[in-house]
């Protein structure tokens, strides 16, 4: 299997595909270009992105590209299906708690000032956003700004994998741990996917046997920063407008589509053990999930058990 | 204007005095707190607390059997399985 690495969306991207180096070179390059152009469209950190233009135009109708309209429309559907636990309109709260620039810049610079977190501003509800499906226009109410970071990353990984699959029957796109898998590698029964320890990034907790589809993990230990003396993370609980306080450190979801996996990984992590099964039942879609708690115990719903390989295969470096 | 201010001062003074006296009377007639004896206090301190039931994480009872991480973590940055398929890592974002 051939692999191709590059950096985009503030993360490491891995493409893997069965085939010959010559036969895959064009596929890898076209996939890289797709990821780069999608990042330019969906990044909230680029002033020139289409998403930034949409946010600046809040209060009036915005003519969206098919790609942006699709992801915004999906976001609205998932907002309802998670009863608001997934909410892309938390961007003002994300900025308020210090996540106002890319993670690379945030880690390089001084801690964000704590006083900003006190300036709570009431933001409009996502219910007030209007979509014109016929003309693909979006109306954000004044004061609303969207962050499509997670769901867009998942959606891009899936689109990239679909493009790569025209060059290879078995291929995968891993976008910083959010992955989409197509086909099954020759000689394998499933894709081996290692579940990383959320507290020790070089360690693996278990290996999953993943079928074609999406595997996405959401964690409160990866994108972290300091605001004053307070430790912050990027997962905002929309009900409180603050970084979520949760018993779980990470949730991994296996689903047919990457956007679904991305959204429910986030929603389940915010919901925590007490509400997670209700969120899954009411989600209106099939998926499996595993959660890692603060003692590194792994919790899983029965479907997910089928994917857990407790006898890790021998591996050679 | 001056007479209005004087009247306001008098009214505030009378209202404050009456409120204070009313509160005094209410407290004077309220039941006194019972001082527990030493024996009573001991009984209270040794009463066992009821045991809370375990949290039901999942309806099917799976909570009683979580997958424990009994496997030693495998600290390898980008290992490959023997067939050459890269072992991808899902790590959260």
Short mmCIF file of C-alpha atoms in Angstrom, two decimals:
data_model
loop_
_atom_site.label_atom_id
_atom_site.label_comp_id
_atom_site.label_asym_id
_atom_site.label_seq_id
_atom_site.Cartn_x
_atom_site.Cartn_y
_atom_site.Cartn_z
CA UNK A 1 0.00 0.00 0.00
CA UNK A 2 1.32 3.44 -0.98
CA UNK A 3 1.15 6.44 1.33
CA UNK A 4 1.35 10.20 0.84
CA UNK A 5 1.73 12.77 3.61
CA UNK A 6 1.14 16.51 3.62
CA UNK A 7 -0.02 19.23 6.00
CA UNK A 8 -3.32 21.08 5.69
CA UNK A 9 -6.14 22.31 7.94
CA UNK A 10 -3.58 22.73 10.74
CA UNK A 11 -3.06 18.98 10.87
CA UNK A 12 -1.14 16.12 9.26
CA UNK A 13 -2.94 14.45 6.39
CA UNK A 14 -2.22 10.85 5.38
CA UNK A 15 -3.43 9.34 2.14
CA UNK A 16 -3.11 5.56 1.76
CA UNK A 17 -4.09 3.55 -1.32
CA UNK A 18 -3.45 0.22 -2.95
CA UNK A 19 -1.74 0.46 -6.29
CA UNK A 20 1.56 1.29 -7.91
CA UNK A 21 3.46 4.53 -7.21
CA UNK A 22 3.08 5.65 -10.84
CA UNK A 23 -0.61 4.83 -10.96
CA UNK A 24 -1.33 6.69 -7.75
CA UNK A 25 0.87 9.79 -8.18
CA UNK A 26 -1.82 11.73 -10.03
CA UNK A 27 -4.52 10.60 -7.59
CA UNK A 28 -2.50 11.69 -4.58
CA UNK A 29 -1.79 15.09 -6.11
CA UNK A 30 -5.41 15.72 -7.12
CA UNK A 31 -6.57 14.68 -3.65
CA UNK A 32 -4.06 17.07 -2.08
CA UNK A 33 -5.38 19.87 -4.27
CA UNK A 34 -8.96 19.09 -3.29
CA UNK A 35 -8.06 19.27 0.39
CA UNK A 36 -6.18 22.55 -0.12
CA UNK A 37 -9.02 24.19 -2.03
CA UNK A 38 -11.56 22.96 0.52
CA UNK A 39 -9.49 24.42 3.34
CA UNK A 40 -9.41 27.74 1.51
CA UNK A 41 -13.21 27.61 1.36
CA UNK A 42 -14.06 26.48 4.90
CA UNK A 43 -11.35 27.96 7.14
CA UNK A 44 -12.52 30.61 9.59
CA UNK A 45 -8.90 31.70 10.02
CA UNK A 46 -8.53 32.88 6.42
CA UNK A 47 -10.06 36.27 5.70
CA UNK A 48 -10.39 35.26 2.06
CA UNK A 49 -12.37 32.07 2.71
CA UNK A 50 -15.97 31.73 1.67
CA UNK A 51 -16.93 30.97 5.27
CA UNK A 52 -15.37 34.25 6.44
CA UNK A 53 -17.33 36.09 3.75
CA UNK A 54 -20.53 34.39 4.94
CA UNK A 55 -19.83 35.41 8.54
CA UNK A 56 -19.05 38.99 7.53
CA UNK A 57 -22.33 39.13 5.60
CA UNK A 58 -24.51 38.15 8.57
CA UNK A 59 -27.78 39.98 8.38
CA UNK A 60 -28.20 39.69 4.62
CA UNK A 61 -28.65 36.84 2.14
CA UNK A 62 -25.41 35.23 0.96
CA UNK A 63 -25.01 33.36 -2.31
CA UNK A 64 -23.13 30.17 -1.35
CA UNK A 65 -21.18 27.64 -3.39
CA UNK A 66 -22.72 24.15 -3.54
CA UNK A 67 -20.03 22.89 -1.16
CA UNK A 68 -20.61 25.54 1.50
CA UNK A 69 -24.37 25.24 1.19
CA UNK A 70 -24.15 21.45 1.63
CA UNK A 71 -22.08 21.65 4.82
CA UNK A 72 -24.15 24.48 6.32
CA UNK A 73 -27.31 22.58 5.50
CA UNK A 74 -25.91 19.42 7.12
CA UNK A 75 -24.96 21.48 10.16
CA UNK A 76 -28.50 22.69 10.57
CA UNK A 77 -29.88 19.15 10.30
CA UNK A 78 -27.42 17.85 12.89
CA UNK A 79 -28.21 20.75 15.19
CA UNK A 80 -31.77 19.45 15.40
CA UNK A 81 -30.80 15.77 15.56
CA UNK A 82 -28.49 16.39 18.51
CA UNK A 83 -30.96 18.73 20.21
CA UNK A 84 -28.43 21.54 19.95
CA UNK A 85 -25.42 19.68 21.37
CA UNK A 86 -23.80 20.18 18.00
CA UNK A 87 -23.99 23.87 17.22
CA UNK A 88 -21.67 25.57 14.70
CA UNK A 89 -22.84 29.00 15.86
CA UNK A 90 -20.73 28.86 19.03
CA UNK A 91 -17.95 30.76 17.27
CA UNK A 92 -18.42 33.95 19.35
CA UNK A 93 -17.97 31.83 22.49
CA UNK A 94 -14.90 30.10 21.04
CA UNK A 95 -13.34 33.51 20.37
CA UNK A 96 -14.32 34.76 23.83
CA UNK A 97 -12.48 31.89 25.54
CA UNK A 98 -9.37 32.59 23.49
CA UNK A 99 -9.61 30.44 20.34
CA UNK A 100 -9.49 33.43 18.02
CA UNK A 101 -6.62 32.30 15.77
CA UNK A 102 -5.35 29.01 14.39
CA UNK A 103 -4.13 26.45 16.92
CA UNK A 104 -0.56 26.71 15.63
CA UNK A 105 -0.54 30.48 16.28
CA UNK A 106 -2.37 30.09 19.58
CA UNK A 107 0.31 27.74 20.89
CA UNK A 108 3.14 29.96 19.70
CA UNK A 109 1.80 33.20 21.17
CA UNK A 110 1.23 34.43 24.75
CA UNK A 111 -1.84 33.22 26.70
CA UNK A 112 -5.09 34.90 25.70
CA UNK A 113 -6.25 37.50 28.26
CA UNK A 114 -8.74 36.12 30.78
CA UNK A 115 -10.89 39.25 31.00
CA UNK A 116 -12.23 38.63 27.50
CA UNK A 117 -14.03 35.54 28.75
CA UNK A 118 -16.18 37.75 30.99
CA UNK A 119 -17.60 39.69 28.06
CA UNK A 120 -20.56 37.38 27.47
CA UNK A 121 -22.59 38.41 24.44
CA UNK A 122 -25.93 36.81 23.72
CA UNK A 123 -25.72 35.19 20.31
CA UNK A 124 -28.63 34.33 18.01
CA UNK A 125 -29.86 30.73 17.94
CA UNK A 126 -29.09 28.57 14.90
CA UNK A 127 -32.85 28.10 14.52
CA UNK A 128 -32.92 31.68 13.22
CA UNK A 129 -30.63 30.83 10.29
CA UNK A 130 -32.52 30.59 7.00
CA UNK A 131 -31.61 28.47 3.98
CA UNK A 132 -32.92 28.97 0.47
CA UNK A 133 -32.42 25.54 -1.09
CA UNK A 134 -33.59 26.53 -4.54
CA UNK A 135 -31.06 29.33 -5.01
CA UNK A 136 -28.53 27.98 -2.50
CA UNK A 137 -28.54 31.13 -0.41
CA UNK A 138 -27.89 31.43 3.32
CA UNK A 139 -29.16 34.08 5.72
CA UNK A 140 -27.32 34.31 9.00
CA UNK A 141 -29.08 36.55 11.48
CA UNK A 142 -27.09 39.64 12.49
CA UNK A 143 -24.56 38.73 15.16
CA UNK A 144 -24.22 35.08 14.10
CA UNK A 145 -20.91 33.58 12.99
CA UNK A 146 -20.32 29.93 12.10
CA UNK A 147 -17.36 27.67 12.81
CA UNK A 148 -17.56 24.64 10.52
CA UNK A 149 -14.14 23.33 11.60
CA UNK A 150 -14.96 19.77 12.67
CA UNK A 151 -17.83 18.93 10.36
CA UNK A 152 -16.03 20.48 7.38
CA UNK A 153 -12.88 18.48 8.13
CA UNK A 154 -14.87 15.26 8.19
CA UNK A 155 -16.75 16.16 5.04
CA UNK A 156 -13.49 17.07 3.25
CA UNK A 157 -11.90 13.76 4.30
CA UNK A 158 -14.83 11.87 2.81
CA UNK A 159 -14.81 13.86 -0.44
CA UNK A 160 -11.05 13.37 -0.71
CA UNK A 161 -11.39 9.62 -0.19
CA UNK A 162 -14.12 9.42 -2.82
CA UNK A 163 -11.82 11.19 -5.28
CA UNK A 164 -8.91 8.90 -4.41
CA UNK A 165 -11.11 5.84 -4.86
CA UNK A 166 -11.25 6.52 -8.59
CA UNK A 167 -7.55 5.58 -8.59
CA UNK A 168 -7.65 2.70 -6.12
CA UNK A 169 -10.23 0.17 -4.90
CA UNK A 170 -8.92 0.33 -1.32
CA UNK A 171 -7.89 3.70 -0.01
CA UNK A 172 -8.07 5.90 3.06
CA UNK A 173 -7.80 9.55 3.98
CA UNK A 174 -6.70 10.35 7.51
CA UNK A 175 -7.13 14.04 8.33
CA UNK A 176 -5.58 14.41 11.75
CA UNK A 177 -7.39 11.40 13.13
CA UNK A 178 -10.65 11.96 11.26
CA UNK A 179 -10.62 9.29 8.60
CA UNK A 180 -12.65 7.92 5.78
CA UNK A 181 -11.99 4.40 4.49
CA UNK A 182 -13.02 2.90 1.16
CA UNK A 183 -12.76 -0.79 0.25
CA UNK A 184 -10.77 -3.33 2.26
CA UNK A 185 -7.00 -3.77 1.89
CA UNK A 186 -5.99 -6.97 0.17
CA UNK A 187 -5.42 -9.79 2.65
CA UNK A 188 -7.24 -7.97 5.43
CA UNK A 189 -10.74 -8.31 6.80
CA UNK A 190 -10.90 -4.70 7.93
CA UNK A 191 -8.80 -1.56 8.29
CA UNK A 192 -6.65 -1.53 11.41
CA UNK A 193 -7.11 1.77 13.22
CA UNK A 194 -5.28 2.50 16.45
CA UNK A 195 -7.14 4.38 19.17
CA UNK A 196 -4.68 6.82 20.64
CA UNK A 197 -4.44 7.37 24.38
CA UNK A 198 -5.91 10.87 24.98
CA UNK A 199 -3.47 11.46 27.83
CA UNK A 200 -0.33 10.12 26.17
CA UNK A 201 -0.24 10.75 22.47
CA UNK A 202 2.53 8.27 21.68
CA UNK A 203 0.57 5.38 23.23
CA UNK A 204 -2.18 3.26 21.73
CA UNK A 205 -5.06 1.97 23.85
CA UNK A 206 -6.57 -0.60 21.48
CA UNK A 207 -6.69 -1.36 17.78
CA UNK A 208 -10.04 -1.16 16.04
CA UNK A 209 -11.09 -3.21 13.02
CA UNK A 210 -12.89 -0.63 10.96
CA UNK A 211 -15.17 -1.37 8.02
CA UNK A 212 -15.39 1.00 5.07
CA UNK A 213 -16.81 4.31 6.28
CA UNK A 214 -15.75 6.93 8.77
CA UNK A 215 -13.81 6.77 12.02
CA UNK A 216 -13.68 10.05 13.92
CA UNK A 217 -12.48 10.90 17.39
CA UNK A 218 -13.27 14.04 19.33
CA UNK A 219 -11.15 14.84 22.37
CA UNK A 220 -10.81 17.53 25.02
CA UNK A 221 -7.06 16.95 25.43
CA UNK A 222 -5.72 17.88 21.99
CA UNK A 223 -6.69 21.44 21.11
CA UNK A 224 -5.94 23.12 24.43
CA UNK A 225 -4.52 26.50 25.41
CA UNK A 226 -4.22 28.86 28.35
CA UNK A 227 -6.45 31.86 28.91
CA UNK A 228 -4.86 33.69 31.80
CA UNK A 229 -4.25 30.84 34.22
CA UNK A 230 -7.24 28.84 32.99
CA UNK A 231 -6.76 25.74 30.86
CA UNK A 232 -9.16 25.82 27.91
CA UNK A 233 -10.17 23.36 25.20
CA UNK A 234 -12.02 23.77 21.93
CA UNK A 235 -15.17 21.80 22.65
CA UNK A 236 -17.79 24.36 23.63
CA UNK A 237 -20.92 23.20 25.41
CA UNK A 238 -23.54 25.25 23.53
CA UNK A 239 -25.84 25.18 26.55
CA UNK A 240 -23.30 27.08 28.65
CA UNK A 241 -21.10 28.84 26.11
CA UNK A 242 -18.01 27.49 27.90
CA UNK A 243 -15.60 24.61 27.24
CA UNK A 244 -17.48 21.42 28.10
CA UNK A 245 -16.90 19.80 31.48
CA UNK A 246 -17.18 16.09 30.78
CA UNK A 247 -16.36 12.75 32.41
CA UNK A 248 -14.97 11.49 29.12
CA UNK A 249 -11.69 12.54 27.53
CA UNK A 250 -12.42 11.31 24.04
CA UNK A 251 -15.19 9.70 22.03
CA UNK A 252 -14.63 7.73 18.83
CA UNK A 253 -17.51 7.16 16.42
CA UNK A 254 -17.66 4.70 13.53
CA UNK A 255 -20.35 5.65 11.01
CA UNK A 256 -21.20 5.48 7.34
CA UNK A 257 -20.39 9.16 6.77
CA UNK A 258 -17.68 11.36 8.18
CA UNK A 259 -19.94 14.31 8.95
CA UNK A 260 -22.19 12.02 11.01
CA UNK A 261 -19.21 10.58 12.87
CA UNK A 262 -17.74 14.02 13.51
CA UNK A 263 -20.98 15.51 14.81
CA UNK A 264 -21.90 12.64 17.11
CA UNK A 265 -18.37 12.26 18.49
CA UNK A 266 -18.63 15.88 19.59
CA UNK A 267 -22.22 15.61 20.84
CA UNK A 268 -21.55 12.42 22.83
CA UNK A 269 -18.45 13.90 24.41
CA UNK A 270 -20.47 16.91 25.57
CA UNK A 271 -23.39 14.73 26.66
CA UNK A 272 -21.16 12.44 28.73
CA UNK A 273 -22.08 9.01 30.10
CA UNK A 274 -25.42 10.02 31.56
CA UNK A 275 -26.96 11.26 28.31
CA UNK A 276 -24.95 9.50 25.62
CA UNK A 277 -27.35 6.64 24.93
CA UNK A 278 -30.25 9.05 24.64
CA UNK A 279 -28.27 11.12 22.14
CA UNK A 280 -27.50 7.98 20.11
CA UNK A 281 -31.10 6.76 20.15
CA UNK A 282 -32.49 10.13 19.14
CA UNK A 283 -29.80 10.75 16.54
CA UNK A 284 -31.82 9.03 13.83
CA UNK A 285 -28.83 7.26 12.36
CA UNK A 286 -26.77 4.15 13.01
CA UNK A 287 -23.31 4.44 14.47
CA UNK A 288 -21.05 2.80 17.03
CA UNK A 289 -18.96 4.57 19.60
CA UNK A 290 -16.26 4.12 22.19
CA UNK A 291 -15.41 6.57 24.95
CA UNK A 292 -12.26 6.86 27.05
CA UNK A 293 -12.71 8.14 30.58
CA UNK A 294 -10.24 9.85 32.90
CA UNK A 295 -8.97 6.50 34.22
CA UNK A 296 -8.39 5.32 30.66
CA UNK A 297 -11.24 2.85 30.84
CA UNK A 298 -12.89 2.36 27.49
CA UNK A 299 -16.66 2.35 27.29
CA UNK A 300 -18.46 1.17 24.21
CA UNK A 301 -21.91 0.44 22.94
CA UNK A 302 -22.44 -3.21 21.89
CA UNK A 303 -22.08 -2.52 18.17
CA UNK A 304 -18.69 -0.96 18.77
CA UNK A 305 -17.49 -4.09 20.56
CA UNK A 306 -17.34 -5.88 17.23
CA UNK A 307 -14.68 -3.42 16.14
CA UNK A 308 -12.40 -3.74 19.13
CA UNK A 309 -9.39 -5.92 18.65
CA UNK A 310 -8.35 -6.73 22.18
CA UNK A 311 -5.62 -9.07 20.97
CA UNK A 312 -3.54 -6.54 19.08
CA UNK A 313 -1.91 -7.93 16.00
CA UNK A 314 1.83 -8.29 16.06
CA UNK A 315 3.25 -5.23 14.41
CA UNK A 316 6.63 -4.55 12.90
CA UNK A 317 8.08 -1.07 12.71
CA UNK B 1 -38.29 71.27 47.31
CA UNK B 2 -36.69 71.57 50.75
CA UNK B 3 -39.91 70.60 52.52
CA UNK B 4 -40.26 67.58 50.20
CA UNK B 5 -36.75 66.40 51.13
CA UNK B 6 -37.49 66.85 54.85
CA UNK B 7 -40.72 64.88 54.53
CA UNK B 8 -38.84 62.13 52.69
CA UNK B 9 -36.22 61.95 55.45
CA UNK B 10 -38.91 61.72 58.14
CA UNK B 11 -40.80 59.04 56.19
CA UNK B 12 -37.63 56.95 55.68
CA UNK B 13 -36.75 57.32 59.38
CA UNK B 14 -40.19 56.23 60.59
CA UNK B 15 -40.35 53.32 58.12
CA UNK B 16 -36.89 52.08 59.17
CA UNK B 17 -37.73 52.27 62.88
CA UNK B 18 -41.02 50.44 62.45
CA UNK B 19 -39.40 47.72 60.31
CA UNK B 20 -36.67 47.21 62.91
CA UNK B 21 -39.19 46.97 65.76
CA UNK B 22 -41.40 44.61 63.71
CA UNK B 23 -38.45 42.31 63.06
CA UNK B 24 -37.49 42.35 66.74
CA UNK B 25 -41.01 41.32 67.78
CA UNK B 26 -41.14 38.52 65.17
CA UNK B 27 -37.82 37.05 66.27
CA UNK B 28 -38.76 37.33 69.95
CA UNK B 29 -41.87 35.22 69.35
CA UNK B 30 -40.37 32.63 67.01
CA UNK B 31 -39.59 29.09 68.32
CA UNK B 32 -36.11 28.71 69.75
CA UNK B 33 -33.68 26.23 68.14
CA UNK B 34 -33.33 23.01 70.11
CA UNK B 35 -29.77 22.37 71.29
CA UNK B 36 -28.93 18.68 70.67
CA UNK B 37 -27.61 16.78 73.63
CA UNK B 38 -24.30 14.95 73.34
CA UNK B 39 -26.11 11.56 73.02
CA UNK B 40 -28.32 12.81 70.21
CA UNK B 41 -25.35 14.17 68.32
CA UNK B 42 -23.58 10.81 68.60
CA UNK B 43 -26.58 8.94 67.19
CA UNK B 44 -26.69 11.27 64.21
CA UNK B 45 -23.01 10.87 63.48
CA UNK B 46 -23.10 7.04 63.36
CA UNK B 47 -26.18 6.68 61.16
CA UNK B 48 -24.92 4.98 57.95
CA UNK B 49 -25.54 6.76 54.69
CA UNK B 50 -27.63 4.88 52.11
CA UNK B 51 -25.64 3.33 49.24
CA UNK B 52 -26.29 4.92 45.87
CA UNK B 53 -27.08 2.56 42.97
CA UNK B 54 -24.45 2.38 40.21
CA UNK B 55 -24.93 4.71 37.27
CA UNK B 56 -26.61 2.93 34.37
CA UNK B 57 -24.50 4.02 31.43
CA UNK B 58 -26.28 1.92 28.87
CA UNK B 59 -29.64 0.25 28.98
CA UNK B 60 -28.33 -3.19 28.15
CA UNK B 61 -26.22 -3.43 31.27
CA UNK B 62 -22.98 -3.04 29.41
CA UNK B 63 -21.86 -0.61 32.08
CA UNK B 64 -21.09 -3.55 34.33
CA UNK B 65 -18.51 -4.78 31.89
CA UNK B 66 -16.47 -1.95 30.43
CA UNK B 67 -13.50 -2.84 28.34
CA UNK B 68 -10.69 -2.21 30.74
CA UNK B 69 -7.49 -0.97 29.30
CA UNK B 70 -5.53 -3.95 30.45
CA UNK B 71 -3.38 -3.87 27.34
CA UNK B 72 -0.05 -2.18 27.75
CA UNK B 73 0.07 0.95 25.58
CA UNK B 74 2.07 0.48 22.44
CA UNK B 75 4.32 3.54 22.13
CA UNK B 76 5.08 3.48 18.41
CA UNK B 77 4.65 6.71 16.45
CA UNK B 78 3.62 5.29 13.09
CA UNK B 79 3.81 1.52 13.08
CA UNK B 80 2.92 -0.71 10.16
CA UNK B 81 1.07 -3.99 10.39
CA UNK B 82 2.78 -6.92 8.76
CA UNK B 83 0.76 -6.78 5.53
CA UNK B 84 1.98 -3.24 4.80
CA UNK B 85 -1.29 -1.49 5.60
CA UNK B 86 -0.45 1.62 7.61
CA UNK B 87 -1.89 1.51 11.09
CA UNK B 88 -3.75 4.78 11.14
CA UNK B 89 -4.33 6.51 14.44
CA UNK B 90 -7.55 8.15 15.47
CA UNK B 91 -6.68 10.72 18.08
CA UNK B 92 -9.23 13.44 18.22
CA UNK B 93 -9.10 16.98 17.06
#
